[in-house]
Coordinates of C-alpha atoms in Angstrom, one line a residue:
M202 CA 140.7 106.4 109.0
D203 CA 141.3 109.2 111.6
L204 CA 138.5 109.1 114.1
S205 CA 139.7 112.0 116.2
Y206 CA 138.3 115.5 116.0
P207 CA 140.5 118.7 115.6
P208 CA 140.7 120.9 118.7
E209 CA 138.5 123.7 117.3
V210 CA 135.7 121.2 116.6
Q211 CA 136.0 119.8 120.1
G212 CA 135.5 123.4 121.3
F213 CA 132.2 123.5 119.3
R214 CA 131.2 120.2 121.0
E215 CA 131.5 121.9 124.4
E216 CA 129.3 124.8 123.0
V217 CA 126.7 122.3 122.0
R218 CA 126.8 120.6 125.4
A219 CA 126.4 123.9 127.1
F220 CA 123.4 124.7 124.9
I221 CA 121.8 121.4 125.8
A222 CA 122.4 121.9 129.5
A223 CA 120.8 125.4 129.3
N224 CA 117.7 124.3 127.4
V225 CA 116.6 121.0 128.9
P226 CA 115.3 120.2 132.4
P227 CA 118.0 119.1 134.9
D228 CA 116.3 115.7 135.4
W229 CA 116.2 115.0 131.6
R230 CA 116.3 111.3 130.8
G231 CA 115.6 111.4 127.1
L232 CA 112.6 112.0 124.9
G233 CA 111.4 108.4 125.3
A234 CA 110.9 108.9 129.1
L235 CA 108.0 111.3 128.4
D236 CA 104.4 110.2 127.7
T237 CA 103.0 110.6 124.2
E238 CA 101.4 114.0 124.6
E239 CA 104.3 115.5 126.6
A240 CA 106.7 114.3 124.0
K241 CA 104.7 115.8 121.1
A242 CA 104.6 119.2 122.9
F243 CA 108.3 119.0 123.8
V244 CA 109.3 118.3 120.2
E245 CA 107.4 121.3 118.9
Q246 CA 109.0 123.6 121.6
W247 CA 112.4 122.1 121.1
R248 CA 112.2 122.6 117.3
R249 CA 111.6 126.3 117.9
V250 CA 114.7 126.4 120.2
L251 CA 116.8 124.7 117.6
A252 CA 115.6 127.1 114.9
E253 CA 116.4 130.2 117.0
H254 CA 120.0 129.0 117.5
G255 CA 120.5 128.0 113.8
Y256 CA 120.7 124.3 114.8
L257 CA 117.5 123.1 113.0
A258 CA 119.2 123.2 109.6
P259 CA 122.8 123.6 110.8
A260 CA 124.5 123.3 107.4
W261 CA 122.1 125.7 105.5
P262 CA 123.3 129.2 104.7
V263 CA 122.4 131.8 107.3
E264 CA 120.4 133.8 104.8
Y265 CA 117.9 131.0 104.5
G266 CA 117.5 130.4 108.2
G267 CA 120.3 127.9 108.7
G268 CA 123.4 127.8 110.9
G269 CA 126.1 128.1 108.3
L270 CA 128.1 125.2 109.9
D271 CA 130.5 123.1 108.1
R272 CA 129.9 119.4 107.7
L273 CA 132.1 118.3 110.6
R274 CA 130.4 120.6 113.1
Q275 CA 127.0 119.4 111.8
V276 CA 128.0 115.9 112.7
V277 CA 129.2 116.9 116.1
L278 CA 125.8 118.6 116.7
V279 CA 123.7 115.6 115.8
E280 CA 126.1 113.3 117.8
E281 CA 125.5 115.3 121.0
L282 CA 121.8 115.6 120.5
A283 CA 121.5 111.9 119.9
A284 CA 123.6 111.1 122.9
A285 CA 121.4 113.4 125.1
G286 CA 118.2 111.7 123.9
L287 CA 117.1 114.8 122.0
P288 CA 115.6 115.1 118.5
A289 CA 117.6 117.0 115.9
S290 CA 114.4 118.2 114.1
G291 CA 110.6 118.2 114.2
S292 CA 108.2 115.5 113.3
Q293 CA 108.0 116.4 109.6
D294 CA 111.4 117.8 109.0
V295 CA 112.8 114.7 107.4
F296 CA 110.7 115.8 104.3
G297 CA 111.0 119.5 104.7
I298 CA 114.6 119.9 105.7
K299 CA 116.4 116.7 104.9
M300 CA 114.8 116.0 101.6
I301 CA 113.2 118.9 99.7
G302 CA 115.1 121.7 101.5
N303 CA 118.5 120.2 100.8
L304 CA 117.3 119.3 97.3
L305 CA 116.4 122.9 96.6
L306 CA 119.8 124.1 97.8
R307 CA 121.3 121.9 95.2
H308 CA 118.9 122.1 92.3
G309 CA 116.4 124.9 93.1
T310 CA 116.2 128.4 91.6
E311 CA 117.1 131.4 93.7
E312 CA 113.4 132.3 93.8
Q313 CA 112.5 128.9 95.1
K314 CA 115.2 129.0 97.8
R315 CA 114.2 132.4 99.0
Y316 CA 110.5 131.6 99.1
F317 CA 110.4 128.0 100.4
L318 CA 113.5 127.6 102.7
P319 CA 112.6 130.2 105.3
R320 CA 109.0 128.9 105.4
I321 CA 110.4 125.4 106.1
I322 CA 112.5 126.6 109.0
S323 CA 109.7 128.6 110.5
G324 CA 107.3 125.6 110.2
E325 CA 104.9 127.6 108.1
D326 CA 105.1 125.0 105.4
R327 CA 105.2 121.3 106.1
W328 CA 106.0 118.8 103.3
C329 CA 105.5 115.2 102.3
Q330 CA 106.9 113.1 99.5
G331 CA 105.0 111.7 96.5
F332 CA 107.0 109.0 94.8
S333 CA 105.5 105.6 95.2
E334 CA 102.4 104.5 93.3
P335 CA 100.3 101.3 93.4
G336 CA 102.2 100.0 90.4
A337 CA 105.5 101.8 90.9
G338 CA 107.3 101.0 94.2
S339 CA 110.7 99.6 93.8
D340 CA 110.3 100.1 90.1
L341 CA 109.7 103.8 90.4
A342 CA 110.2 104.5 86.7
A343 CA 106.9 102.8 86.1
L344 CA 105.0 105.7 87.6
R345 CA 101.7 106.7 85.9
T346 CA 100.9 110.1 87.4
R347 CA 100.8 112.6 84.6
A348 CA 101.3 116.3 84.4
V349 CA 100.4 118.5 81.4
L350 CA 101.6 122.1 81.0
T351 CA 98.5 124.3 80.3
G352 CA 98.2 128.1 80.4
G353 CA 101.3 128.5 82.6
E354 CA 100.3 125.8 85.1
W355 CA 101.0 122.1 85.4
V356 CA 97.7 120.1 85.6
I357 CA 98.2 116.8 87.5
D358 CA 96.2 113.6 87.4
G359 CA 97.2 110.3 89.2
Q360 CA 97.7 108.6 92.5
K361 CA 100.4 108.2 95.1
V362 CA 100.5 105.7 97.9
W363 CA 102.4 105.2 101.2
T364 CA 102.6 109.0 101.5
S365 CA 103.8 109.6 105.1
Q366 CA 102.2 112.5 107.0
A367 CA 100.2 113.8 104.0
R368 CA 97.3 114.9 106.1
S369 CA 99.4 117.3 108.1
A370 CA 101.4 118.6 105.1
D371 CA 100.9 121.8 103.2
W372 CA 103.0 120.9 100.1
I373 CA 104.1 117.7 98.4
F374 CA 107.1 117.2 96.1
L375 CA 106.1 114.5 93.6
L376 CA 107.3 112.8 90.4
A377 CA 105.0 112.9 87.4
R378 CA 105.4 111.8 83.8
T379 CA 105.4 115.0 81.6
D380 CA 106.4 113.3 78.3
P381 CA 104.5 110.1 77.7
T382 CA 106.5 109.4 74.6
A383 CA 109.8 109.2 76.4
V384 CA 111.1 105.9 77.6
R385 CA 111.1 105.0 81.3
H386 CA 113.5 107.2 83.2
R387 CA 113.1 110.1 80.8
G388 CA 110.2 112.4 80.6
I389 CA 109.7 112.5 84.4
T390 CA 109.5 115.8 86.2
M391 CA 109.7 116.7 89.9
L392 CA 107.0 119.2 90.9
L393 CA 106.2 121.2 94.0
V394 CA 102.4 121.1 94.6
P395 CA 100.2 122.8 97.2
L396 CA 97.8 120.3 98.8
D397 CA 95.2 122.7 100.0
Q398 CA 93.2 122.9 96.7
P399 CA 90.3 121.2 94.9
G400 CA 91.1 117.9 93.3
V401 CA 93.4 116.6 96.1
D402 CA 91.9 113.6 98.0
I403 CA 93.9 112.2 100.9
R404 CA 92.8 108.9 102.4
P405 CA 94.6 107.4 105.5
I406 CA 95.8 103.8 105.5
T407 CA 95.5 102.0 108.8
M408 CA 98.7 99.9 109.4
I409 CA 99.0 96.7 111.4
T410 CA 100.4 98.9 114.3
G411 CA 97.1 100.9 114.3
D412 CA 98.9 104.0 113.1
T413 CA 97.5 106.0 110.2
G414 CA 100.6 107.9 109.2
F415 CA 100.6 106.4 105.7
N416 CA 98.1 107.8 103.1
E417 CA 96.8 107.4 99.6
V418 CA 96.8 110.7 97.7
F419 CA 94.6 111.1 94.6
F420 CA 95.1 114.0 92.1
T421 CA 92.3 115.1 89.8
G422 CA 93.1 118.2 87.8
V423 CA 95.3 119.5 90.5
R424 CA 97.4 122.6 89.6
T425 CA 100.7 124.1 90.4
A426 CA 102.6 127.0 88.9
E427 CA 104.9 126.4 85.9
A428 CA 107.9 127.6 87.9
N429 CA 107.4 124.9 90.6
V430 CA 109.7 122.5 88.8
V431 CA 112.8 121.3 90.6
G432 CA 115.7 121.1 88.1
E433 CA 114.5 120.8 84.5
A434 CA 111.2 119.6 83.0
G435 CA 111.9 116.0 82.0
G436 CA 114.9 115.7 84.3
G437 CA 113.1 114.6 87.4
W438 CA 114.7 111.2 87.6
T439 CA 118.2 112.6 88.0
V440 CA 116.9 115.1 90.6
A441 CA 115.1 112.3 92.5
M442 CA 118.2 110.1 92.6
S443 CA 120.2 112.9 94.1
L444 CA 117.9 112.6 97.1
L445 CA 119.6 109.3 98.0
G446 CA 122.9 111.0 98.7
L447 CA 121.6 113.9 100.7
E448 CA 122.6 114.3 104.3
R449 CA 123.8 110.7 104.8
G450 CA 126.5 112.1 107.0
D451 CA 124.3 112.9 110.0
E452 CA 122.5 109.6 109.6
A453 CA 125.8 107.7 109.5
A454 CA 126.7 109.5 112.8
T455 CA 123.4 109.0 114.6
N456 CA 122.4 105.5 113.5
P457 CA 125.1 103.8 115.5
I458 CA 124.2 105.8 118.6
M459 CA 120.5 105.0 118.4
F460 CA 121.0 101.3 117.7
R461 CA 123.6 100.9 120.4
A462 CA 121.3 102.6 122.9
E463 CA 118.6 100.1 121.8
I464 CA 121.0 97.2 122.5
D465 CA 121.6 98.5 126.0
R466 CA 117.9 98.6 126.5
L467 CA 117.6 95.0 125.1
I468 CA 120.2 93.7 127.6
E469 CA 118.3 95.4 130.4
L470 CA 115.1 93.7 129.2
A471 CA 116.9 90.3 129.4
R472 CA 117.9 91.1 133.0
E473 CA 114.5 92.3 134.0
R474 CA 113.0 89.0 132.6
G475 CA 115.6 86.9 134.3
V476 CA 117.0 85.3 131.0
D477 CA 120.3 87.1 130.9
G478 CA 122.0 83.8 132.1
D479 CA 120.3 81.7 129.4
P480 CA 123.2 80.6 127.0
V481 CA 121.0 80.9 123.8
V482 CA 119.8 84.4 124.8
R483 CA 123.4 85.4 125.7
Q484 CA 124.6 84.2 122.3
R485 CA 121.9 86.2 120.5
L486 CA 122.6 89.3 122.6
A487 CA 126.3 89.0 121.7
R488 CA 125.5 88.8 118.0
C489 CA 123.3 91.9 118.3
Y490 CA 126.0 93.8 120.2
S491 CA 128.6 92.8 117.6
R492 CA 126.5 93.9 114.7
A493 CA 125.9 97.2 116.4
E494 CA 129.6 97.7 116.7
I495 CA 130.1 96.8 113.1
M496 CA 127.5 99.3 112.2
R497 CA 129.5 102.0 114.0
H498 CA 132.5 101.2 111.8
L499 CA 130.3 101.2 108.6
G500 CA 128.9 104.5 109.7
N501 CA 132.4 105.9 110.1
R502 CA 133.3 104.8 106.6
V503 CA 130.2 106.5 105.1
L504 CA 130.8 109.5 107.3
T505 CA 134.4 109.8 106.1
R506 CA 133.4 109.9 102.4
W507 CA 130.6 112.3 103.1
L508 CA 132.9 114.7 105.0
K509 CA 135.2 114.6 102.0
G510 CA 132.4 115.5 99.7
E511 CA 132.6 112.1 97.9
P512 CA 129.6 110.2 96.7
T513 CA 128.6 107.4 99.1
G514 CA 128.4 104.9 96.2
T515 CA 127.6 101.3 97.3
E516 CA 128.1 102.2 101.0
A517 CA 124.6 103.6 100.9
S518 CA 123.2 100.2 99.9
V519 CA 125.4 98.4 102.4
S520 CA 124.3 100.6 105.2
K521 CA 120.6 100.3 104.4
L522 CA 120.8 96.6 104.1
Y523 CA 122.8 96.2 107.2
W524 CA 120.9 98.3 109.7
S525 CA 117.5 97.1 108.5
E526 CA 118.4 93.4 108.8
H527 CA 120.1 94.0 112.1
H528 CA 117.1 95.8 113.5
R529 CA 114.8 93.0 112.6
A530 CA 117.0 90.5 114.4
V531 CA 117.2 92.7 117.5
T532 CA 113.5 93.2 117.8
E533 CA 112.8 89.5 117.1
L534 CA 115.0 88.7 120.1
A535 CA 113.0 91.2 122.2
M536 CA 109.8 89.5 121.2
D537 CA 111.2 86.1 122.1
I538 CA 112.3 87.4 125.5
L539 CA 108.8 88.9 126.2
G540 CA 107.1 85.7 125.1
P541 CA 103.3 85.4 125.1
E542 CA 103.1 88.9 126.8
A543 CA 104.2 90.5 123.5
M544 CA 100.9 89.4 121.9
V545 CA 98.9 91.6 124.3
P546 CA 100.9 94.9 124.3
T547 CA 100.6 97.1 127.3
G548 CA 102.2 100.4 128.4
R549 CA 103.4 103.2 126.3
G550 CA 104.1 102.5 122.6
P551 CA 107.0 104.0 120.7
L552 CA 107.0 107.7 119.8
R553 CA 108.9 107.2 116.5
H554 CA 107.4 105.4 113.6
Y555 CA 110.7 104.1 112.1
R556 CA 113.8 102.5 113.5
T557 CA 114.4 102.5 117.2
D558 CA 112.2 103.9 120.0
D559 CA 113.5 107.1 121.6
P560 CA 116.2 107.0 124.3
G561 CA 114.8 106.6 127.7
A562 CA 111.8 104.6 126.4
P563 CA 110.3 102.1 128.8
N564 CA 110.8 98.4 128.3
S565 CA 107.0 98.0 127.7
T566 CA 105.5 95.3 125.6
A567 CA 103.8 98.0 123.6
S568 CA 107.1 99.6 122.8
W569 CA 109.0 96.5 121.7
S570 CA 106.1 94.9 119.8
T571 CA 105.4 98.0 117.8
V572 CA 109.1 98.6 117.1
W573 CA 109.3 95.0 115.9
L574 CA 106.5 95.6 113.4
H575 CA 108.3 98.8 112.3
A576 CA 111.5 96.8 111.9
V577 CA 109.8 94.3 109.6
S578 CA 108.8 97.2 107.3
G579 CA 112.4 98.6 107.5
T580 CA 113.5 95.8 105.2
I581 CA 111.0 97.1 102.7
Y582 CA 110.9 100.9 102.7
A583 CA 113.6 103.0 101.2
G584 CA 114.6 100.1 98.9
T585 CA 113.9 96.5 99.9
S586 CA 116.6 94.2 101.0
E587 CA 116.3 92.2 97.8
V588 CA 116.8 95.4 95.7
Q589 CA 119.8 96.4 97.8
R590 CA 121.3 93.0 97.3
N591 CA 120.8 93.3 93.6
I592 CA 122.5 96.7 93.6
L593 CA 125.5 95.4 95.5
A594 CA 125.7 92.3 93.3
E595 CA 125.7 94.2 90.1
T596 CA 127.6 97.4 91.1
A597 CA 130.0 96.2 93.8
L598 CA 130.6 92.6 92.9
G599 CA 130.3 92.9 89.1
M600 CA 127.8 90.1 88.8
P601 CA 125.5 89.9 85.7
R602 CA 122.5 92.2 85.8
E603 CA 119.2 90.8 86.6
P604 CA 117.3 89.9 83.4
R605 CA 114.4 92.3 82.7
P606 CA 112.0 92.2 79.7
D607 CA 112.2 96.0 79.3
R608 CA 115.9 96.3 79.7
S609 CA 116.4 97.3 76.1
T610 CA 114.2 100.4 76.6
R611 CA 116.1 101.8 79.6

């Protein structure tokens, strides 16, 4: 594996550093150093700056509002932004750009690309994802939301759950069963559905952290145009699975940076609390540090395949399983260092609702305790640790498949 960058890419790195220096305050210490309201305002303003320079969707074609960069330069960009403690996108762009935008580039019609992509870049349209249902989480093929084509429109009835940021979204991309006679993975269609219409009922879910980012979304006779199908009608499962391989390159590049910065913050917490000389704490810190370094090499492996245009394969499951279990161990150590104080959180909480807090964040009990709760959920969302282990056992190790009563109908 060659970890060096060619000279012309190093030149682009210098361009990015100059761009950052010209657009952030001279005393910049990372997004995490701002209070909550300041951070929200900065992210919105920074998103506009990124869009103006073609850096918000750096690999998208220029005609759709992107930067037209190749994959390696895209990686360099996100590396430099992460190292500077800067976001690479806005608060809802993981759904708009990373998910549905990239999916439309691969599977969308030209009309869909020309209409939706510029509106995603401008922020005019914000998106959320409608996959999980009360009876269809890890077993997504068991979904019950139905859509029927009537008079040139799809009419949708059903329910989605754990829908992040639905209340601030304008559109949702969802999976619905359009052929009830087809078996499991067949007869499912991905639809683009406007949320501002009668029949859509969004109900917030209060989490243990106090956040209400998750929602239940109910659909009763909700409509969308016949043309708002991604891929082919009945081919939604294949389209949905392609989401799993989208833009894993930037994640493979930034995950190690973010998790290593968190380790540095954890070590500082141990020093602040006077336990950095405790042999048990030191041993646990060493394990966390070692795992973060292993994650960096795993990231390089995923990144290498992504840059070559190869499918990530089982590396995707290895990466998800590894970082989620690692993060749980890191935050558990932080809670042990904080002791009883962690039960009465004070100070500023985390700005991010998944994975690490932002660079520059204070070592407050509110930050660490809330990130710990997020870390617990990290072993559940995007494929539980148990599911990932099954995937690896069956596909990487060749072990017998898990018995299922419906296996014959798949």
